[in-house]
Amino acid sequence: MIALGLDALFRVASGRAKWPAWALPATVAAVLTCANVLLPWQVIAPTYAPPPASATGTQPGDPVALQPGERPLGARFLAAADAPVPVAELVAYELWPETVRPGQALGVTLVWRVLRPLAANYTIGVHLLDANMVKVGEVNVYPGRGAYATTLWRPGDVFRDIYWVPVQREIAQPVLGRVKVALFVDATAQADPAVVGQHLPVTDARGAPLGEAAIFGRFKLAPAQPPAHPPAEPVAGPGLATVGDTIRLAAATWQADQTPVLAGSVFTVTLTWAALGRPPADYQVFVHLD
């Protein structure tokens, strides 16, 4: 296309000036050479560049300037279970948007601090969990979109890594979601089968063990389509209770023919709600039997 365009240009200009025979191929060669020189540096290199890092202290808990929306966490990843020395700290995180549905992705920003050199290239697993701790989505990648392997991490560096984690399972009803992050050796990173699947142990900021992953954050998992509700009938009377200015518990019924209620059995309680206005947030309902 470049050659055709330049050829047309030279044909138009040839009526006004005499161009040597070598002018067109030389111009095409110059344009392509410039593109070949600039393209790797201007387009390809930034795509595969590691995340920008800033230097801080190498001790867990050293102050880190967080950006708006980031929440502190302080989870420490240890070298091994028998060598409880922290090698990396998950300083903070950010999740967005507030609600995700099947087919959509949750944005996850992880703020890492490198404490000590890591001897292996670990994969970062970022998993989405539902209210029952069942995995509903996952991304397992090297840090920095594959450009910042953990063996390249420098002690004292703090950097932010962004992941988009899709919801890969159907969601029947709105539930609270959590995020699970682990560092592990996958099958492609290490030929020795003895260490494939090996996870770094994790503790919280006080040193209490958390197992093989840090679980944190809250977001809303919602069905692909909001459930259809029949037209609501007006609810008269003050009801049983009012929550703020927007929600009223109008009535509560339960099955009276099941006595006694045994452990493991199902006891059905039906709650009738009346919306007095638009609630300012998503609330959860807890039903306790005394």
mmCIF file of C-alpha atoms in Angstrom:
data_model
loop_
_atom_site.group_PDB
_atom_site.id
_atom_site.type_symbol
_atom_site.label_atom_id
_atom_site.label_comp_id
_atom_site.label_asym_id
_atom_site.label_seq_id
_atom_site.Cartn_x
_atom_site.Cartn_y
_atom_site.Cartn_z
ATOM 1 C CA MET A 1 0.000 0.000 0.000
ATOM 2 C CA ILE A 2 2.852 2.387 0.782
ATOM 3 C CA ALA A 3 4.488 1.590 -2.547
ATOM 4 C CA LEU A 4 1.247 2.141 -4.477
ATOM 5 C CA GLY A 5 0.641 5.446 -2.726
ATOM 6 C CA LEU A 6 4.145 6.690 -3.388
ATOM 7 C CA ASP A 7 3.953 5.486 -6.977
ATOM 8 C CA ALA A 8 0.780 7.523 -7.494
ATOM 9 C CA LEU A 9 2.431 10.534 -5.871
ATOM 10 C CA PHE A 10 5.435 10.280 -8.125
ATOM 11 C CA ARG A 11 3.222 9.922 -11.201
ATOM 12 C CA VAL A 12 1.330 13.101 -10.313
ATOM 13 C CA ALA A 13 4.516 14.974 -9.553
ATOM 14 C CA SER A 14 6.292 13.712 -12.644
ATOM 15 C CA GLY A 15 4.414 16.214 -14.771
ATOM 16 C CA ARG A 16 5.970 19.083 -12.834
ATOM 17 C CA ALA A 17 9.445 17.778 -12.066
ATOM 18 C CA LYS A 18 11.745 15.147 -13.391
ATOM 19 C CA TRP A 19 12.332 12.347 -10.872
ATOM 20 C CA PRO A 20 15.207 9.901 -11.277
ATOM 21 C CA ALA A 21 14.348 6.222 -11.661
ATOM 22 C CA TRP A 22 15.787 5.320 -8.285
ATOM 23 C CA ALA A 23 13.689 7.858 -6.328
ATOM 24 C CA LEU A 24 10.625 5.651 -5.751
ATOM 25 C CA PRO A 25 12.404 2.483 -4.544
ATOM 26 C CA ALA A 26 14.768 4.559 -2.408
ATOM 27 C CA THR A 27 11.864 6.361 -0.743
ATOM 28 C CA VAL A 28 10.016 3.095 -0.071
ATOM 29 C CA ALA A 29 13.159 1.559 1.399
ATOM 30 C CA ALA A 30 13.690 4.583 3.656
ATOM 31 C CA VAL A 31 10.096 4.487 4.943
ATOM 32 C CA LEU A 32 10.241 0.754 5.682
ATOM 33 C CA THR A 33 13.626 1.095 7.381
ATOM 34 C CA CYS A 34 12.306 3.822 9.673
ATOM 35 C CA ALA A 35 9.272 1.683 10.523
ATOM 36 C CA ASN A 36 11.460 -1.333 11.314
ATOM 37 C CA VAL A 37 13.683 0.760 13.567
ATOM 38 C CA LEU A 38 10.935 2.598 15.450
ATOM 39 C CA LEU A 39 8.279 -0.125 15.764
ATOM 40 C CA PRO A 40 10.126 -2.361 18.272
ATOM 41 C CA TRP A 41 10.958 0.577 20.550
ATOM 42 C CA GLN A 42 7.727 2.553 20.293
ATOM 43 C CA VAL A 43 5.145 -0.272 20.210
ATOM 44 C CA ILE A 44 6.556 -3.692 21.085
ATOM 45 C CA ALA A 45 8.957 -2.761 23.896
ATOM 46 C CA PRO A 46 6.376 -0.930 26.076
ATOM 47 C CA THR A 47 3.988 -3.877 25.744
ATOM 48 C CA TYR A 48 6.509 -6.317 27.211
ATOM 49 C CA ALA A 49 8.159 -3.971 29.691
ATOM 50 C CA PRO A 50 8.046 -5.022 33.358
ATOM 51 C CA PRO A 51 5.841 -2.985 35.700
ATOM 52 C CA PRO A 52 7.496 0.211 36.941
ATOM 53 C CA ALA A 53 8.970 -0.265 40.406
ATOM 54 C CA SER A 54 9.886 2.107 43.210
ATOM 55 C CA ALA A 55 12.426 1.347 45.920
ATOM 56 C CA THR A 56 11.423 1.123 49.606
ATOM 57 C CA GLY A 57 12.696 -0.698 52.665
ATOM 58 C CA THR A 58 13.125 -4.457 52.636
ATOM 59 C CA GLN A 59 11.328 -5.049 55.918
ATOM 60 C CA PRO A 60 7.674 -6.163 56.053
ATOM 61 C CA GLY A 61 5.467 -3.317 57.145
ATOM 62 C CA ASP A 62 7.753 -0.524 55.939
ATOM 63 C CA PRO A 63 5.576 2.397 54.771
ATOM 64 C CA VAL A 64 4.353 2.287 51.167
ATOM 65 C CA ALA A 65 2.472 5.165 49.558
ATOM 66 C CA LEU A 66 -0.836 3.728 48.370
ATOM 67 C CA GLN A 67 -2.977 5.134 45.596
ATOM 68 C CA PRO A 68 -6.660 6.070 46.031
ATOM 69 C CA GLY A 69 -8.815 2.949 46.159
ATOM 70 C CA GLU A 70 -6.023 0.617 47.293
ATOM 71 C CA ARG A 71 -6.623 -1.269 50.537
ATOM 72 C CA PRO A 72 -3.738 -2.387 52.785
ATOM 73 C CA LEU A 73 -3.278 -6.133 53.260
ATOM 74 C CA GLY A 74 0.217 -7.074 54.478
ATOM 75 C CA ALA A 75 0.203 -10.774 53.520
ATOM 76 C CA ARG A 76 3.711 -12.285 53.571
ATOM 77 C CA PHE A 77 4.862 -15.128 51.322
ATOM 78 C CA LEU A 78 7.544 -17.306 52.912
ATOM 79 C CA ALA A 79 10.505 -19.059 51.313
ATOM 80 C CA ALA A 80 9.268 -22.459 52.525
ATOM 81 C CA ALA A 81 7.335 -24.056 55.349
ATOM 82 C CA ASP A 82 10.576 -25.148 57.031
ATOM 83 C CA ALA A 83 12.238 -21.767 56.332
ATOM 84 C CA PRO A 84 9.731 -19.163 57.554
ATOM 85 C CA VAL A 85 11.542 -16.182 56.057
ATOM 86 C CA PRO A 86 9.321 -13.767 54.094
ATOM 87 C CA VAL A 87 10.467 -13.249 50.509
ATOM 88 C CA ALA A 88 7.574 -11.122 49.214
ATOM 89 C CA GLU A 89 4.772 -9.077 50.707
ATOM 90 C CA LEU A 90 1.377 -8.426 49.166
ATOM 91 C CA VAL A 91 1.144 -4.899 50.528
ATOM 92 C CA ALA A 92 -2.258 -3.834 49.202
ATOM 93 C CA TYR A 93 -4.889 -4.472 46.559
ATOM 94 C CA GLU A 94 -7.727 -2.862 44.639
ATOM 95 C CA LEU A 95 -10.806 -4.516 43.087
ATOM 96 C CA TRP A 96 -13.158 -3.093 40.485
ATOM 97 C CA PRO A 97 -15.977 -2.919 39.450
ATOM 98 C CA GLU A 98 -18.172 -3.572 42.473
ATOM 99 C CA THR A 99 -20.341 -6.116 40.602
ATOM 100 C CA VAL A 100 -19.339 -8.723 38.007
ATOM 101 C CA ARG A 101 -21.438 -11.278 36.142
ATOM 102 C CA PRO A 102 -20.607 -14.451 34.173
ATOM 103 C CA GLY A 103 -18.587 -13.497 31.103
ATOM 104 C CA GLN A 104 -17.347 -10.288 32.711
ATOM 105 C CA ALA A 105 -13.973 -9.779 34.387
ATOM 106 C CA LEU A 106 -12.940 -8.397 37.748
ATOM 107 C CA GLY A 107 -10.021 -5.990 37.694
ATOM 108 C CA VAL A 108 -7.462 -6.817 40.392
ATOM 109 C CA THR A 109 -4.474 -4.620 41.223
ATOM 110 C CA LEU A 110 -1.859 -6.244 43.460
ATOM 111 C CA VAL A 111 0.811 -4.109 45.134
ATOM 112 C CA TRP A 112 3.902 -6.257 45.721
ATOM 113 C CA ARG A 113 7.004 -5.551 47.795
ATOM 114 C CA VAL A 114 10.076 -7.733 47.205
ATOM 115 C CA LEU A 115 11.825 -8.631 50.467
ATOM 116 C CA ARG A 116 14.430 -11.193 49.373
ATOM 117 C CA PRO A 117 15.558 -12.808 46.107
ATOM 118 C CA LEU A 118 13.337 -15.643 44.882
ATOM 119 C CA ALA A 119 15.124 -18.744 43.648
ATOM 120 C CA ALA A 120 12.418 -19.975 41.251
ATOM 121 C CA ASN A 121 10.036 -18.553 38.687
ATOM 122 C CA TYR A 122 6.694 -18.700 40.440
ATOM 123 C CA THR A 123 3.325 -18.366 38.778
ATOM 124 C CA ILE A 124 0.844 -15.966 40.341
ATOM 125 C CA GLY A 125 -2.609 -17.482 40.659
ATOM 126 C CA VAL A 126 -5.456 -14.986 41.025
ATOM 127 C CA HIS A 127 -8.721 -16.845 41.644
ATOM 128 C CA LEU A 128 -12.283 -15.662 42.246
ATOM 129 C CA LEU A 129 -14.272 -17.466 44.955
ATOM 130 C CA ASP A 130 -17.977 -17.432 45.714
ATOM 131 C CA ALA A 131 -19.542 -17.319 49.181
ATOM 132 C CA ASN A 132 -18.865 -21.066 49.612
ATOM 133 C CA MET A 133 -15.185 -20.669 48.651
ATOM 134 C CA VAL A 134 -15.841 -22.393 45.311
ATOM 135 C CA LYS A 135 -13.667 -21.166 42.451
ATOM 136 C CA VAL A 136 -15.669 -19.330 39.770
ATOM 137 C CA GLY A 137 -12.805 -17.806 37.765
ATOM 138 C CA GLU A 138 -9.024 -17.804 37.580
ATOM 139 C CA VAL A 139 -5.926 -16.381 35.929
ATOM 140 C CA ASN A 140 -2.525 -18.065 36.354
ATOM 141 C CA VAL A 141 0.337 -16.048 34.836
ATOM 142 C CA TYR A 142 3.867 -14.866 35.410
ATOM 143 C CA PRO A 143 4.066 -11.362 36.916
ATOM 144 C CA GLY A 144 4.067 -8.360 34.615
ATOM 145 C CA ARG A 145 2.156 -10.243 31.889
ATOM 146 C CA GLY A 146 5.083 -12.633 31.669
ATOM 147 C CA ALA A 147 7.738 -9.909 31.514
ATOM 148 C CA TYR A 148 8.770 -9.800 35.185
ATOM 149 C CA ALA A 149 9.600 -13.319 36.364
ATOM 150 C CA THR A 150 10.034 -13.677 40.113
ATOM 151 C CA THR A 151 13.745 -14.493 39.668
ATOM 152 C CA LEU A 152 14.111 -10.917 38.359
ATOM 153 C CA TRP A 153 12.493 -9.325 41.408
ATOM 154 C CA ARG A 154 14.879 -7.024 43.291
ATOM 155 C CA PRO A 155 14.686 -6.722 47.093
ATOM 156 C CA GLY A 156 13.218 -3.386 48.120
ATOM 157 C CA ASP A 157 11.196 -2.880 44.934
ATOM 158 C CA VAL A 158 7.482 -2.098 45.136
ATOM 159 C CA PHE A 159 5.412 -2.545 41.991
ATOM 160 C CA ARG A 160 1.789 -2.849 40.912
ATOM 161 C CA ASP A 161 0.524 -5.704 38.778
ATOM 162 C CA ILE A 162 -2.941 -5.633 37.176
ATOM 163 C CA TYR A 163 -4.997 -8.720 36.333
ATOM 164 C CA TRP A 164 -8.374 -9.144 34.640
ATOM 165 C CA VAL A 165 -10.019 -12.288 36.010
ATOM 166 C CA PRO A 166 -13.125 -13.514 34.140
ATOM 167 C CA VAL A 167 -16.119 -15.088 35.876
ATOM 168 C CA GLN A 168 -16.196 -18.514 34.210
ATOM 169 C CA ARG A 169 -19.150 -20.181 35.950
ATOM 170 C CA GLU A 170 -22.847 -19.468 36.137
ATOM 171 C CA ILE A 171 -24.047 -17.584 39.203
ATOM 172 C CA ALA A 172 -27.533 -18.558 40.399
ATOM 173 C CA GLN A 173 -28.086 -15.661 42.791
ATOM 174 C CA PRO A 174 -26.160 -12.615 44.008
ATOM 175 C CA VAL A 175 -23.446 -13.624 46.463
ATOM 176 C CA LEU A 176 -20.364 -12.160 48.075
ATOM 177 C CA GLY A 177 -17.136 -12.884 46.186
ATOM 178 C CA ARG A 178 -13.564 -13.067 47.465
ATOM 179 C CA VAL A 179 -10.141 -13.055 45.791
ATOM 180 C CA LYS A 180 -7.497 -15.726 46.365
ATOM 181 C CA VAL A 181 -3.828 -15.134 45.469
ATOM 182 C CA ALA A 182 -1.073 -17.747 45.545
ATOM 183 C CA LEU A 183 2.519 -18.127 44.344
ATOM 184 C CA PHE A 184 3.254 -21.610 43.022
ATOM 185 C CA VAL A 185 5.428 -23.598 40.616
ATOM 186 C CA ASP A 186 3.454 -24.737 37.585
ATOM 187 C CA ALA A 187 4.228 -27.589 35.215
ATOM 188 C CA THR A 188 5.787 -25.343 32.577
ATOM 189 C CA ALA A 189 8.083 -23.497 34.962
ATOM 190 C CA GLN A 190 9.980 -26.413 36.491
ATOM 191 C CA ALA A 191 10.862 -29.780 34.982
ATOM 192 C CA ASP A 192 11.343 -31.458 38.351
ATOM 193 C CA PRO A 193 7.976 -33.105 39.111
ATOM 194 C CA ALA A 194 8.815 -33.072 42.810
ATOM 195 C CA VAL A 195 8.223 -29.311 43.017
ATOM 196 C CA VAL A 196 5.454 -28.867 40.444
ATOM 197 C CA GLY A 197 2.425 -27.462 42.236
ATOM 198 C CA GLN A 198 4.490 -26.349 45.215
ATOM 199 C CA HIS A 199 3.014 -23.232 46.868
ATOM 200 C CA LEU A 200 4.763 -20.657 48.995
ATOM 201 C CA PRO A 201 3.296 -20.540 52.526
ATOM 202 C CA VAL A 202 1.501 -17.331 53.509
ATOM 203 C CA THR A 203 1.074 -15.494 56.808
ATOM 204 C CA ASP A 204 -0.818 -12.365 57.744
ATOM 205 C CA ALA A 205 0.826 -9.161 58.975
ATOM 206 C CA ARG A 206 1.046 -10.578 62.528
ATOM 207 C CA GLY A 207 2.687 -13.809 61.388
ATOM 208 C CA ALA A 208 -0.392 -16.028 61.747
ATOM 209 C CA PRO A 209 -0.372 -18.768 59.075
ATOM 210 C CA LEU A 210 -2.925 -18.450 56.259
ATOM 211 C CA GLY A 211 -2.077 -21.638 54.378
ATOM 212 C CA GLU A 212 -0.999 -21.615 50.738
ATOM 213 C CA ALA A 213 -2.834 -18.464 49.643
ATOM 214 C CA ALA A 214 -4.082 -15.075 50.754
ATOM 215 C CA ILE A 215 -7.866 -14.637 50.587
ATOM 216 C CA PHE A 216 -9.130 -11.079 50.774
ATOM 217 C CA GLY A 217 -11.451 -8.420 49.398
ATOM 218 C CA ARG A 218 -15.162 -8.313 48.731
ATOM 219 C CA PHE A 219 -17.116 -7.850 45.533
ATOM 220 C CA LYS A 220 -20.551 -8.832 44.283
ATOM 221 C CA LEU A 221 -21.079 -11.868 42.054
ATOM 222 C CA ALA A 222 -24.387 -11.540 40.220
ATOM 223 C CA PRO A 223 -26.330 -13.715 37.748
ATOM 224 C CA ALA A 224 -25.960 -13.015 34.046
ATOM 225 C CA GLN A 225 -29.513 -11.699 34.052
ATOM 226 C CA PRO A 226 -31.213 -10.200 37.107
ATOM 227 C CA PRO A 227 -33.963 -12.526 38.410
ATOM 228 C CA ALA A 228 -37.467 -11.657 37.290
ATOM 229 C CA HIS A 229 -39.779 -10.695 40.124
ATOM 230 C CA PRO A 230 -43.579 -10.699 39.918
ATOM 231 C CA PRO A 231 -45.289 -7.359 40.469
ATOM 232 C CA ALA A 232 -45.156 -6.580 44.154
ATOM 233 C CA GLU A 233 -48.336 -6.099 46.119
ATOM 234 C CA PRO A 234 -48.505 -3.100 48.446
ATOM 235 C CA VAL A 235 -47.647 -3.974 52.034
ATOM 236 C CA ALA A 236 -49.770 -2.254 54.647
ATOM 237 C CA GLY A 237 -48.921 -1.638 58.262
ATOM 238 C CA PRO A 238 -45.679 -0.872 60.061
ATOM 239 C CA GLY A 239 -44.281 -4.370 59.554
ATOM 240 C CA LEU A 240 -41.841 -6.122 61.863
ATOM 241 C CA ALA A 241 -38.862 -3.805 61.479
ATOM 242 C CA THR A 242 -37.501 -0.956 59.392
ATOM 243 C CA VAL A 243 -33.904 -0.766 58.189
ATOM 244 C CA GLY A 244 -32.954 2.854 57.748
ATOM 245 C CA ASP A 245 -35.336 4.778 55.527
ATOM 246 C CA THR A 246 -35.383 2.391 52.575
ATOM 247 C CA ILE A 247 -36.189 -1.188 53.708
ATOM 248 C CA ARG A 248 -39.019 -2.645 55.762
ATOM 249 C CA LEU A 249 -39.374 -6.228 56.943
ATOM 250 C CA ALA A 250 -43.107 -6.583 56.402
ATOM 251 C CA ALA A 251 -43.669 -10.173 57.520
ATOM 252 C CA ALA A 252 -41.969 -13.458 58.363
ATOM 253 C CA THR A 253 -43.442 -16.946 58.161
ATOM 254 C CA TRP A 254 -41.946 -20.364 58.809
ATOM 255 C CA GLN A 255 -42.986 -23.972 58.755
ATOM 256 C CA ALA A 256 -44.659 -24.892 62.004
ATOM 257 C CA ASP A 257 -45.047 -28.614 61.383
ATOM 258 C CA GLN A 258 -41.395 -29.535 61.845
ATOM 259 C CA THR A 259 -40.595 -30.038 65.511
ATOM 260 C CA PRO A 260 -38.004 -30.592 66.693
ATOM 261 C CA VAL A 261 -35.534 -29.172 64.160
ATOM 262 C CA LEU A 262 -32.645 -31.614 63.922
ATOM 263 C CA ALA A 263 -29.048 -30.836 63.048
ATOM 264 C CA GLY A 264 -28.538 -30.975 59.298
ATOM 265 C CA SER A 265 -32.224 -30.568 58.475
ATOM 266 C CA VAL A 266 -33.691 -27.680 56.479
ATOM 267 C CA PHE A 267 -35.962 -25.162 58.162
ATOM 268 C CA THR A 268 -37.761 -22.834 55.760
ATOM 269 C CA VAL A 269 -38.267 -19.183 56.665
ATOM 270 C CA THR A 270 -40.029 -16.810 54.263
ATOM 271 C CA LEU A 271 -39.344 -13.100 54.640
ATOM 272 C CA THR A 272 -41.482 -10.450 52.954
ATOM 273 C CA TRP A 273 -39.678 -7.188 52.267
ATOM 274 C CA ALA A 274 -40.995 -3.794 51.260
ATOM 275 C CA ALA A 275 -38.780 -1.266 49.490
ATOM 276 C CA LEU A 276 -39.406 2.244 50.805
ATOM 277 C CA GLY A 277 -36.696 3.709 48.603
ATOM 278 C CA ARG A 278 -33.500 2.782 46.813
ATOM 279 C CA PRO A 279 -31.018 1.254 49.308
ATOM 280 C CA PRO A 280 -27.611 2.977 49.295
ATOM 281 C CA ALA A 281 -25.701 -0.338 49.288
ATOM 282 C CA ASP A 282 -26.040 -4.104 48.803
ATOM 283 C CA TYR A 283 -26.994 -5.757 52.087
ATOM 284 C CA GLN A 284 -26.874 -9.387 53.170
ATOM 285 C CA VAL A 285 -29.619 -11.100 55.150
ATOM 286 C CA PHE A 286 -28.654 -13.285 58.107
ATOM 287 C CA VAL A 287 -31.218 -15.655 59.612
ATOM 288 C CA HIS A 288 -30.320 -17.224 62.965
ATOM 289 C CA LEU A 289 -32.278 -19.883 64.838
ATOM 290 C CA ASP A 290 -32.168 -19.759 68.638
#
